[in-house]
mmCIF file of C-alpha atoms in Angstrom:
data_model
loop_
_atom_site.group_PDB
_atom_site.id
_atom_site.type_symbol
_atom_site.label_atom_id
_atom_site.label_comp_id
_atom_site.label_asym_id
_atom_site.label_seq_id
_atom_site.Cartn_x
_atom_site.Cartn_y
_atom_site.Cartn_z
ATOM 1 C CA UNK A 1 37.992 -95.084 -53.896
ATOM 2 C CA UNK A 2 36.820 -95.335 -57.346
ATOM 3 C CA UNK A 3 36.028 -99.121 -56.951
ATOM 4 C CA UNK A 4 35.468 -102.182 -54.591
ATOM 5 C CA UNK A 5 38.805 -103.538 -54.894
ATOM 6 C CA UNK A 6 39.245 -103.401 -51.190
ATOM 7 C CA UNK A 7 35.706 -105.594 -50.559
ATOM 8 C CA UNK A 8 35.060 -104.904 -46.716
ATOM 9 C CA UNK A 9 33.153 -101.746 -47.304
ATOM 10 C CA UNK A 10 34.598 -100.716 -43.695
ATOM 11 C CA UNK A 11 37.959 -101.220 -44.117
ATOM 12 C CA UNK A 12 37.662 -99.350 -47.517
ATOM 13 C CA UNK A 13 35.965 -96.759 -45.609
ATOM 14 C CA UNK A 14 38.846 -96.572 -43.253
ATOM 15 C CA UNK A 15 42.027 -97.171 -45.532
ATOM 16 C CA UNK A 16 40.529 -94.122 -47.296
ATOM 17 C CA UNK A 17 40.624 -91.942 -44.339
ATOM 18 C CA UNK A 18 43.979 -92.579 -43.769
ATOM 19 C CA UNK A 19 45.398 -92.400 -47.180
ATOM 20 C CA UNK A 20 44.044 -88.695 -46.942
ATOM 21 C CA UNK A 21 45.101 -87.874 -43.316
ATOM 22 C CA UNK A 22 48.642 -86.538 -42.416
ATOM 23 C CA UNK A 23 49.986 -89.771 -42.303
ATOM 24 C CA UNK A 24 53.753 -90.121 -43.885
ATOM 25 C CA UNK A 25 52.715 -93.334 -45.984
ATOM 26 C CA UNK A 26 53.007 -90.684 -49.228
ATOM 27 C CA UNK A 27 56.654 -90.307 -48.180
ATOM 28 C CA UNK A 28 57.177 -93.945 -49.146
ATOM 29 C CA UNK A 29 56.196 -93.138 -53.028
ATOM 30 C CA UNK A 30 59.165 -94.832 -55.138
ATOM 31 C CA UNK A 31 60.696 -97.121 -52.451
ATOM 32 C CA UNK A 32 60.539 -100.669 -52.132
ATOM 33 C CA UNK A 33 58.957 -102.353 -49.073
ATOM 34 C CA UNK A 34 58.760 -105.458 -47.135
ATOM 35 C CA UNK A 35 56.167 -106.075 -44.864
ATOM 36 C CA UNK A 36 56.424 -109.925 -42.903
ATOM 37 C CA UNK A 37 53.710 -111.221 -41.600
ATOM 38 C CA UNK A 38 51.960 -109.756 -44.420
ATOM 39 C CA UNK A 39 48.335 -111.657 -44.285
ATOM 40 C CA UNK A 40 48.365 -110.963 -40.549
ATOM 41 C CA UNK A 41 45.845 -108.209 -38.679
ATOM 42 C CA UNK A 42 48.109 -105.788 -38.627
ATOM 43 C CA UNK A 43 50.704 -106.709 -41.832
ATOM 44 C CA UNK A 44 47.602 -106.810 -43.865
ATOM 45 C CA UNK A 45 46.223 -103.319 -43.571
ATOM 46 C CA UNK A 46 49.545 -102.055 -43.758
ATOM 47 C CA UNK A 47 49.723 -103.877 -47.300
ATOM 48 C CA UNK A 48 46.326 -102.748 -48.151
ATOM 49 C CA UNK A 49 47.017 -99.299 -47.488
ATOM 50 C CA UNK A 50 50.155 -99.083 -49.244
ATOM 51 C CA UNK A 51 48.120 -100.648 -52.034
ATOM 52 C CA UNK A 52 45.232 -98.140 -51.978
ATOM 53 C CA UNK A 53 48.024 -94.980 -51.818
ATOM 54 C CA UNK A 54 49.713 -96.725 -54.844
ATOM 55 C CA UNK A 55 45.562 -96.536 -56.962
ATOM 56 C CA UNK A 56 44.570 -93.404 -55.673
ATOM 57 C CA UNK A 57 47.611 -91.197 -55.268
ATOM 58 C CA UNK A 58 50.058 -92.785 -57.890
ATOM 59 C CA UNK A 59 52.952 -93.445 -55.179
ATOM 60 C CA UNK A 60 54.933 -96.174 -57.160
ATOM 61 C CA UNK A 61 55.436 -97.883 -53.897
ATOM 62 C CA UNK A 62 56.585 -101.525 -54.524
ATOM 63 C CA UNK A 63 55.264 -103.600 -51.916
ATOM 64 C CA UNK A 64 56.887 -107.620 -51.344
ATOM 65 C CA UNK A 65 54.454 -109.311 -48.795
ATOM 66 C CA UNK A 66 56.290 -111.721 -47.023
ATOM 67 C CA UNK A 67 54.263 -114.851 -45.854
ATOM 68 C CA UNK A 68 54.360 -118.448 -45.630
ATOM 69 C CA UNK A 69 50.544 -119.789 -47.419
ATOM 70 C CA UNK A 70 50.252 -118.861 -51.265
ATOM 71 C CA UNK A 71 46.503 -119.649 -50.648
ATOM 72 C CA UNK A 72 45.930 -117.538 -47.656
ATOM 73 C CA UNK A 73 47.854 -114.560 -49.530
ATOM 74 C CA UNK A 74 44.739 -115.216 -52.446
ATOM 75 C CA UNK A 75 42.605 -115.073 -49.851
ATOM 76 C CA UNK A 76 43.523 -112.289 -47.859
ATOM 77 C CA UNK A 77 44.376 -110.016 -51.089
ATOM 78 C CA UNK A 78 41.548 -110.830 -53.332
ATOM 79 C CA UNK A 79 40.803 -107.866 -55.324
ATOM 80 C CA UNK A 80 44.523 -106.510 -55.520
ATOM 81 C CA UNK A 81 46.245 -109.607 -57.129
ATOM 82 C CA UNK A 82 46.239 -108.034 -60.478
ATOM 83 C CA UNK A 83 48.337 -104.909 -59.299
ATOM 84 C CA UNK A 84 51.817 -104.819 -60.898
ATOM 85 C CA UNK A 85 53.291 -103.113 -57.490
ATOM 86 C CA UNK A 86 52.470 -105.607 -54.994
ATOM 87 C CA UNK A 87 54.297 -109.171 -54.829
ATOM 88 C CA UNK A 88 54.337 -112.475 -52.692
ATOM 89 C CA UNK A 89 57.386 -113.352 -51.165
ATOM 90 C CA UNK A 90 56.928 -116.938 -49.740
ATOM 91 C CA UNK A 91 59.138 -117.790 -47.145
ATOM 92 C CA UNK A 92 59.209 -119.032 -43.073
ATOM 93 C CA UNK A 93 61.412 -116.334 -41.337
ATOM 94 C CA UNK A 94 62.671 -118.787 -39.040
ATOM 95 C CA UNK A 95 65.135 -119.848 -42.189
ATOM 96 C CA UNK A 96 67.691 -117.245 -43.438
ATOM 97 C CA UNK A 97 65.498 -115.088 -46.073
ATOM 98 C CA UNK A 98 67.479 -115.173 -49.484
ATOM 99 C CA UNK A 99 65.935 -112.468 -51.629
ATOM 100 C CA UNK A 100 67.482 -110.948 -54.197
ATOM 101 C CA UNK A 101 65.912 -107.838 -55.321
ATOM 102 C CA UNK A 102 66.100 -104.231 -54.025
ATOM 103 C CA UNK A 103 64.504 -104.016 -50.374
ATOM 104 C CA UNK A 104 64.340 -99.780 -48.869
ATOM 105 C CA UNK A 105 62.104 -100.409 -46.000
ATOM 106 C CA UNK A 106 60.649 -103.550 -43.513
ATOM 107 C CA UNK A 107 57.908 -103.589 -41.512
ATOM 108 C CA UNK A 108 58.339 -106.696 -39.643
ATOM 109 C CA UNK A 109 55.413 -108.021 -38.222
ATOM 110 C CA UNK A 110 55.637 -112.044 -38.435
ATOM 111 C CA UNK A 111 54.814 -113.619 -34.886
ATOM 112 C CA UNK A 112 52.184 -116.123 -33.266
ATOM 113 C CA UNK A 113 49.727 -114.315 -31.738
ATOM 114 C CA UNK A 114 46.597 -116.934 -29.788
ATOM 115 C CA UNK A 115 47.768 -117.271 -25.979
ATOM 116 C CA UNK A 116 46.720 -120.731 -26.455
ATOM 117 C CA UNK A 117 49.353 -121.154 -29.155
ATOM 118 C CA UNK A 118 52.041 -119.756 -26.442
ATOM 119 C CA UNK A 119 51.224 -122.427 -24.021
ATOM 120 C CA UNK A 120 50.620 -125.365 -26.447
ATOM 121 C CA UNK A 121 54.066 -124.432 -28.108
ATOM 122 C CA UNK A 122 56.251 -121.859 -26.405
ATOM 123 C CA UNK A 123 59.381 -123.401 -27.728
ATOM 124 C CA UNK A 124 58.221 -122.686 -31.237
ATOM 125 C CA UNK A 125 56.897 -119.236 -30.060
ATOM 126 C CA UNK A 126 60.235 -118.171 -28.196
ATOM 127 C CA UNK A 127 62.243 -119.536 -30.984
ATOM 128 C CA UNK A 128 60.574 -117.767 -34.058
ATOM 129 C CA UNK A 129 60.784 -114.233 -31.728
ATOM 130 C CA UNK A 130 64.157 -114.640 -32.041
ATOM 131 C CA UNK A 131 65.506 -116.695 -35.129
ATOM 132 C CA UNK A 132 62.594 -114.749 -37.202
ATOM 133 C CA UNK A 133 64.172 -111.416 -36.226
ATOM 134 C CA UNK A 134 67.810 -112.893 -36.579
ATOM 135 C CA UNK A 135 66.996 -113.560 -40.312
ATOM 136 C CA UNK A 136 64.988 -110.020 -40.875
ATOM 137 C CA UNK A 137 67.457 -107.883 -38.925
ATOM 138 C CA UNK A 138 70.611 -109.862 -41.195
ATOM 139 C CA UNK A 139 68.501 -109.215 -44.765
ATOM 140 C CA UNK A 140 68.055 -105.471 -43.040
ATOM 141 C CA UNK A 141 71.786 -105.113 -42.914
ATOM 142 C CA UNK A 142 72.759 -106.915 -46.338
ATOM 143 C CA UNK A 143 70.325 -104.444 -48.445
ATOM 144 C CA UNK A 144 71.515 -101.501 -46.192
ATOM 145 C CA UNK A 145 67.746 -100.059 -45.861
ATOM 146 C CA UNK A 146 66.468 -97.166 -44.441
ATOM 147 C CA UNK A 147 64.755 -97.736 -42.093
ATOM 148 C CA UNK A 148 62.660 -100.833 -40.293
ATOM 149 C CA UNK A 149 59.956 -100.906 -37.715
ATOM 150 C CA UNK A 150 59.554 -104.365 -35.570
ATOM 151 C CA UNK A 151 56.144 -105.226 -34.139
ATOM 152 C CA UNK A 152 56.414 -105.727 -30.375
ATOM 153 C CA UNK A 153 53.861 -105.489 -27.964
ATOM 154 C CA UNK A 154 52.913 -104.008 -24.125
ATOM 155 C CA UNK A 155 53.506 -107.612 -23.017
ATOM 156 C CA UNK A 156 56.834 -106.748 -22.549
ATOM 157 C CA UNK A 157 56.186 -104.742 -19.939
ATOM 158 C CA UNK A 158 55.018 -107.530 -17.822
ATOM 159 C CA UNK A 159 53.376 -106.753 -14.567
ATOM 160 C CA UNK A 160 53.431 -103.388 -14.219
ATOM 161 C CA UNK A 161 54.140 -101.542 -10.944
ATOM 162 C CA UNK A 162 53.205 -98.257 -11.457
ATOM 163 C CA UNK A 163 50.720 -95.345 -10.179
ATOM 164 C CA UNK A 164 47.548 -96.458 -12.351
ATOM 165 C CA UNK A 165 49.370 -98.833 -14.351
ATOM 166 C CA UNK A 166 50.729 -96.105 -16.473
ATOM 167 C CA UNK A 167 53.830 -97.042 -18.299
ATOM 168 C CA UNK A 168 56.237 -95.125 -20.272
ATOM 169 C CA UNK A 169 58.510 -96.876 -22.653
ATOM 170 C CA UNK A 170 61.493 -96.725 -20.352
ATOM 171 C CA UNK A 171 58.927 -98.570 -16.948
ATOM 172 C CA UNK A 172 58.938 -102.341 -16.663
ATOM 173 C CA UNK A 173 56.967 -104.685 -14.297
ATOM 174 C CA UNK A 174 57.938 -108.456 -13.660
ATOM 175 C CA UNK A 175 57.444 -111.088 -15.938
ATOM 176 C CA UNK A 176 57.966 -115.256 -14.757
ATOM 177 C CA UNK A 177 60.599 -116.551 -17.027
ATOM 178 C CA UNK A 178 59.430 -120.102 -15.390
ATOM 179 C CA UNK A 179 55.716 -119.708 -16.598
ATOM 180 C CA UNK A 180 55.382 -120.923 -20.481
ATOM 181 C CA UNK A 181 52.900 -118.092 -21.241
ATOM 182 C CA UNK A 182 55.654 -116.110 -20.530
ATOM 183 C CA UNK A 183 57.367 -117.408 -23.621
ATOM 184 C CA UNK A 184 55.643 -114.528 -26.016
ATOM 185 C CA UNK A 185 56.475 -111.473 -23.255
ATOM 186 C CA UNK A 186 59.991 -112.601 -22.938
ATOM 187 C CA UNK A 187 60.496 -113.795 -26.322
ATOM 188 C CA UNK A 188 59.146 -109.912 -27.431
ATOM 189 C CA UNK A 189 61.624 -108.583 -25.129
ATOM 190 C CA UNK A 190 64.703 -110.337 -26.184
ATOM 191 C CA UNK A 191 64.141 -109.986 -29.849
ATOM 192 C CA UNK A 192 63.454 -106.108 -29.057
ATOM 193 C CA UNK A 193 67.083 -106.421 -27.274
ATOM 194 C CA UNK A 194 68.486 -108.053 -30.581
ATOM 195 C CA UNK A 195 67.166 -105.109 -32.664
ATOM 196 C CA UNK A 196 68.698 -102.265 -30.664
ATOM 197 C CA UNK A 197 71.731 -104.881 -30.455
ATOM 198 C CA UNK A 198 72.304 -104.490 -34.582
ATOM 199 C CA UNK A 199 71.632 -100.890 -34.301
ATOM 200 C CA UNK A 200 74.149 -100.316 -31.780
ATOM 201 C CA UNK A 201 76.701 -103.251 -33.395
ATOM 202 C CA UNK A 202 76.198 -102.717 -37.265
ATOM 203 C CA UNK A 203 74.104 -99.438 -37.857
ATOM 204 C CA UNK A 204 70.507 -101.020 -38.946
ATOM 205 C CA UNK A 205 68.263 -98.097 -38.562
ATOM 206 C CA UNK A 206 65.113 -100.218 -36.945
ATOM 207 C CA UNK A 207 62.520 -98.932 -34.660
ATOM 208 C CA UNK A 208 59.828 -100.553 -32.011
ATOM 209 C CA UNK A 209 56.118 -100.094 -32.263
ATOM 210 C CA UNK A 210 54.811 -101.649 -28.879
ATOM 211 C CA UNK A 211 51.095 -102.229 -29.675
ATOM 212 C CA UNK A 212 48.357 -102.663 -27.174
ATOM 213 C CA UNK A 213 45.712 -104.931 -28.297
ATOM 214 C CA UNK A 214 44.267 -103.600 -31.630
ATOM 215 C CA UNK A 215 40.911 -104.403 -33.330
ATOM 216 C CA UNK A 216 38.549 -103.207 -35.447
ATOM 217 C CA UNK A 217 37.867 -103.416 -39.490
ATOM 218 C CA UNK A 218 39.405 -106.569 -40.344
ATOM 219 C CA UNK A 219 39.383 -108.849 -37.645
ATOM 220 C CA UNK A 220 38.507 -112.622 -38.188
ATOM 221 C CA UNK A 221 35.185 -113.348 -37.130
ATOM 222 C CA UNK A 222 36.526 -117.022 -35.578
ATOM 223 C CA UNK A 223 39.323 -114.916 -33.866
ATOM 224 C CA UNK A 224 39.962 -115.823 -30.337
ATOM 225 C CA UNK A 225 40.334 -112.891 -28.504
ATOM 226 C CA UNK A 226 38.159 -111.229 -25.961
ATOM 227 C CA UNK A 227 37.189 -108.306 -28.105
ATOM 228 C CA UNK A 228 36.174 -110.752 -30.478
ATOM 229 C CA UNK A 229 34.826 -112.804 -28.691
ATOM 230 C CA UNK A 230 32.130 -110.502 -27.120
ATOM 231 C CA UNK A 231 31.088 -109.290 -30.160
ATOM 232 C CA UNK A 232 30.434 -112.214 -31.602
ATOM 233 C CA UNK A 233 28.696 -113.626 -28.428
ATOM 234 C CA UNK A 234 26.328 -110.342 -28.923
ATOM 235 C CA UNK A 235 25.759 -110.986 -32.767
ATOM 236 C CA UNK A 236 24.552 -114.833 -31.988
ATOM 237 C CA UNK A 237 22.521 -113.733 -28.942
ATOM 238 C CA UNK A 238 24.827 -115.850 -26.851
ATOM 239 C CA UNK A 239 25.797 -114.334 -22.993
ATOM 240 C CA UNK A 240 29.062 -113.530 -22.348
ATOM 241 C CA UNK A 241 31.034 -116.503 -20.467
ATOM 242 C CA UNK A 242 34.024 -115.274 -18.301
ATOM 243 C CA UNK A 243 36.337 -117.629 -16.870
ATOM 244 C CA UNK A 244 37.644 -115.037 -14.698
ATOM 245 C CA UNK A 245 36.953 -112.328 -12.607
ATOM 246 C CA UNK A 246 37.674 -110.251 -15.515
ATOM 247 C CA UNK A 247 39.923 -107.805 -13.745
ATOM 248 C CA UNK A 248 42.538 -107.428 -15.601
ATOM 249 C CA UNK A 249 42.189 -103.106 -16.933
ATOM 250 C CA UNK A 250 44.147 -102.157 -20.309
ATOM 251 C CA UNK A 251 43.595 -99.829 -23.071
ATOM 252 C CA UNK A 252 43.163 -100.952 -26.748
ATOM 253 C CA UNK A 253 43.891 -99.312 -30.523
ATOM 254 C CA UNK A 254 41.807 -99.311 -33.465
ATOM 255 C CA UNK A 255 43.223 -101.088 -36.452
ATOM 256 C CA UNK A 256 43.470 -98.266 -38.907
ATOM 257 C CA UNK A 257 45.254 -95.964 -35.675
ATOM 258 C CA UNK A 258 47.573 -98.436 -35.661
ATOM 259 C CA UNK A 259 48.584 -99.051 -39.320
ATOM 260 C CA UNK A 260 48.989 -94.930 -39.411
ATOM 261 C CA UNK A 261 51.364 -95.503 -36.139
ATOM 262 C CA UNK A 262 53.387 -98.014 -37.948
ATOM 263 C CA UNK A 263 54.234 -95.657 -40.507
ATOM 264 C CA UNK A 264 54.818 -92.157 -38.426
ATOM 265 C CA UNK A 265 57.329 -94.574 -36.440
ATOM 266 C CA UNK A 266 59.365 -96.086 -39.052
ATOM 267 C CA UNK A 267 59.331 -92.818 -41.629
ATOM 268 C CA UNK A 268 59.750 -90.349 -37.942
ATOM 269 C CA UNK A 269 60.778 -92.417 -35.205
ATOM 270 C CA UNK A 270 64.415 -92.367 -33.585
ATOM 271 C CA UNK A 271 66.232 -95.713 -34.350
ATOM 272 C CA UNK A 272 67.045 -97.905 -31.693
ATOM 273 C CA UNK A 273 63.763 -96.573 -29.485
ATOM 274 C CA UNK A 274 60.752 -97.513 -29.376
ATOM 275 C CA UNK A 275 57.116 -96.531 -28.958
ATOM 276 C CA UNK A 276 53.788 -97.269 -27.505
ATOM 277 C CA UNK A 277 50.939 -97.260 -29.578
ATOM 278 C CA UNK A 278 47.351 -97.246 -28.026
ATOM 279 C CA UNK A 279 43.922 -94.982 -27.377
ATOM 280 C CA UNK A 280 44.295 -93.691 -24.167
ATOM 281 C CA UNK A 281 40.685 -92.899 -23.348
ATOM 282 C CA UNK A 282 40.011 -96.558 -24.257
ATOM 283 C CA UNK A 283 41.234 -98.561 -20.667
ATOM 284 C CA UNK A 284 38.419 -100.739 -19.462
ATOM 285 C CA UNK A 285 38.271 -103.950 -17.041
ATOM 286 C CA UNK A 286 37.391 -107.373 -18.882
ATOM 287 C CA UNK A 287 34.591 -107.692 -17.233
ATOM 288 C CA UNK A 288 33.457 -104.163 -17.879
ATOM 289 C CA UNK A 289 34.516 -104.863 -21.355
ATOM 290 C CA UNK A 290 31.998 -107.792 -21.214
ATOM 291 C CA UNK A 291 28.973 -105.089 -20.176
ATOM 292 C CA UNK A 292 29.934 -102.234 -22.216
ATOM 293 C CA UNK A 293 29.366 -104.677 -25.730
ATOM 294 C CA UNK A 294 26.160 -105.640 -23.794
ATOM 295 C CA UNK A 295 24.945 -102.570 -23.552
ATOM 296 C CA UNK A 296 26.076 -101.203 -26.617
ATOM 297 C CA UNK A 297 24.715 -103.587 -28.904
ATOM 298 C CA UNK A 298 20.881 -104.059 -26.418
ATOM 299 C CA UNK A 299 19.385 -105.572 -29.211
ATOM 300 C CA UNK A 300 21.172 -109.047 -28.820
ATOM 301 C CA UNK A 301 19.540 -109.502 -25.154
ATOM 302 C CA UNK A 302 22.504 -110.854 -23.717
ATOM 303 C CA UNK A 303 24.322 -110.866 -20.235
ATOM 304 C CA UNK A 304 27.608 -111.763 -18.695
ATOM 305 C CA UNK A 305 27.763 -115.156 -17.264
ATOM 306 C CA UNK A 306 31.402 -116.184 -14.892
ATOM 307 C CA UNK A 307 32.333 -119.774 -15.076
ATOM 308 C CA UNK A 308 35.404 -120.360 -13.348
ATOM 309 C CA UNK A 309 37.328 -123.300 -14.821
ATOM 310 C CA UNK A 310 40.118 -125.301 -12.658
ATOM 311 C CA UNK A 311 42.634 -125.611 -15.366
ATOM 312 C CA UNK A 312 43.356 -121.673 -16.094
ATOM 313 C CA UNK A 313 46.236 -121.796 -17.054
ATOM 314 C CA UNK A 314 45.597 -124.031 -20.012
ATOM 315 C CA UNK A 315 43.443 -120.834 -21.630
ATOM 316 C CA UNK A 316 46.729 -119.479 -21.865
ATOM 317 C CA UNK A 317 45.660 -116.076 -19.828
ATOM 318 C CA UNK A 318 48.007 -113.345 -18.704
ATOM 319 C CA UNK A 319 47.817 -113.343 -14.855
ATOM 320 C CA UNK A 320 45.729 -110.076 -13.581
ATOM 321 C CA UNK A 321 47.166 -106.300 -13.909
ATOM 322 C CA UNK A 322 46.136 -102.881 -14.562
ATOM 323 C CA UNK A 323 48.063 -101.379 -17.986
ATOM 324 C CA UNK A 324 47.703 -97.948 -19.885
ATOM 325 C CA UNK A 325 50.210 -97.022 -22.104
ATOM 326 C CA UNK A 326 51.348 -93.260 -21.943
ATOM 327 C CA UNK A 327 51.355 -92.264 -25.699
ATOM 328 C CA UNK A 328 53.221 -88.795 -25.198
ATOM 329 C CA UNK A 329 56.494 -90.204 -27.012
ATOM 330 C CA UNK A 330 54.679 -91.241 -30.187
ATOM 331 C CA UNK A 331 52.225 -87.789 -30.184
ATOM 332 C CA UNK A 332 55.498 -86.004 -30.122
ATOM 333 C CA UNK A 333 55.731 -87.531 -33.924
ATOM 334 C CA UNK A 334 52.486 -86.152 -34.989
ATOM 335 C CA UNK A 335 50.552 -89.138 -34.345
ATOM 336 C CA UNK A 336 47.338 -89.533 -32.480
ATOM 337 C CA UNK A 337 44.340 -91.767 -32.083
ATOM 338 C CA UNK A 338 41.022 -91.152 -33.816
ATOM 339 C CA UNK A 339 38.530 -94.200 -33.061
ATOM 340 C CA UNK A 340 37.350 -94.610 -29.524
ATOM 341 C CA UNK A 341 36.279 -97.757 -28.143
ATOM 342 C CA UNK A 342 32.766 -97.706 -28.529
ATOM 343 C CA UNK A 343 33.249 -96.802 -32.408
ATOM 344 C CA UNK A 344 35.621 -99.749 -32.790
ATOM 345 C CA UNK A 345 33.100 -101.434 -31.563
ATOM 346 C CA UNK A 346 30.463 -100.833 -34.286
ATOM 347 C CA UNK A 347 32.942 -100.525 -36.715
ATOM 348 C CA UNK A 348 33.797 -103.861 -36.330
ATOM 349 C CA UNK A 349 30.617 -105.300 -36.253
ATOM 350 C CA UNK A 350 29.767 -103.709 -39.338
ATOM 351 C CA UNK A 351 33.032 -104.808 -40.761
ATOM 352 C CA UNK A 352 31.405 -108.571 -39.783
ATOM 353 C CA UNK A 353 28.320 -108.702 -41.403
#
């Protein structure tokens, strides 16, 4: 890119690679989209690489970023604020979204995402699952669009029951609609129902990306999430602290893999299905999660610690499973993973200093 307007030199380094990969984002050149959730993880790279397509490859595409904090959006977009082709919507999508203008595409990715948030307030998290996608799924149908893809996530799957904890998108385990944590898996789950629901009932052409965890380039250094956390234990030379046995096995996605997934979905996807979006090579125990970024990163000296705490359940945990997504749906599009786990690893580290 012919300058720093993207700032983390790894995320740069990334958006760049995908901008030139075979990635459909070029296939958006002329069309207006929406992308909620826009100074999120994921909402943000996917605004950031529309953005970098639209300096580097002239694609015209006129992005609205949809969010709720005018300062956060400075924040998060510093260095693109001057571009004529990308524009803050502020709004809460848990009111009915009035905008006026010409809308082709969503990418609707607005949702809590700390587990401690989901058991602090699962009413709030339940209810913005479902009102939020109400309210995008009814501006989705007034502007007759294209084509939509809703972020949803292998929580929905629950506990799985499976050979290996392999699931399909078609295999679902048990989830406790009496347990509050269970308030994001089931509140995923019903607002995926509600999009196949105006499909079915009034012809909105929206799709399902069911992420596994993603991280990488871009990731808050205060965020709260194990991947995070470990990394961030091993770049302060603190040990590792589990509060479990750390059993729990899943596979994760790199941050860029999953921006390019959002797109092959909503510009090749089949509406009203959805896909799972994940590295398969990348499933790993906590706890060996907790080892691997010790012996990765040797330098910071540290080890893994277990302090078992009596209130668990206020840490907002999932309880223990074993979960790989089975990709073959979404490689069917074209798609595939390109960052394994130890890369996303350094990558983000990099992305920290």
């Amino acid at each position: 890119m012919s300058d720093p307007y993207i700032k983390n030199e790894v995320l740069r380094a990334d958006l760049t690679e995908l901008i030139n990969s075979h990635c459909p984002i070029r296939e958006l050149a002329g069309a207006t989209v929406l992308v909620t959730g826009a100074t999120g993880l994921i909402g943000s790279q996917v605004v950031k690489a529309m953005a970098c397509v639209n300096k580097e490859q002239n694609a015209d595409i006129q992005i609205l970023a949809l969010c709720r904090d005018p300062k956060k959006f400075e924040q998060v977009f510093d260095g693109l604020l001057d571009m004529e082709n990308l524009n803050a919507y502020y709004c809460d999508i848990n009111s009915e979204i009035t905008y006026q203008g010409t809308i082709d595409y969503i990418i609707h990715g607005a949702s809590p995402t700390s587990s401690q948030y989901f058991v602090q307030y699962p009413v709030e998290t339940i209810l913005t699952a479902l009102n939020g996608t109400k309210n995008v799924l009814n501006l989705a149908r007034k502007k007759e669009i294209k084509g939509m893809v809703y972020l949803s996530s292998l929580e929905v799957y629950g506990v799985p029951n499976t050979p290996n904890g392999i699931v399909t998108e078609s295999q679902f385990g048990s989830i406790d609609p009496m347990n509050v944590r269970s308030s994001y898996s089931e509140g995923k789950r019903m607002a995926e129902c509600l999009c196949a629901s105006y499909a079915e009932e009034y012809g909105v052409p929206v799709k399902v990306a069911r992420l596994s965890q993603t991280f990488g380039a871009g990731v808050d250094y205060q965020d709260g999430r194990v991947f995070a956390e470990f990394l961030r234990c091993a770049m302060e030379k603190k040990n590792i602290i589990l509060h479990t046995e750390g059993k729990t096995l899943r596979t994760y996605c790199y941050t860029k893999d999953a921006v390019s997934a959002l797109f092959y979905i909503l510009l090749r996807g089949k509406t009203a299905e959805a896909y799972n979006v994940t590295n398969r090579d990348t499933a790993i125990t906590i706890r060996d999660m907790a080892q691997y970024v010790c012996d990765i990163f040797p330098e910071s000296g540290i080890s893994v610690e277990f302090d078992m705490p009596e209130n668990l359940e206020s840490f907002g945990y999932n309880p223990e499973m074993v979960i790989q997504l089975d990709t073959s749906k979404i490689e069917k599009l074209g798609w595939k993973a390109t960052v394994d786990l130890k890369e996303m690893f350094l990558r983000m580290a990099k992305s920290f200093v």
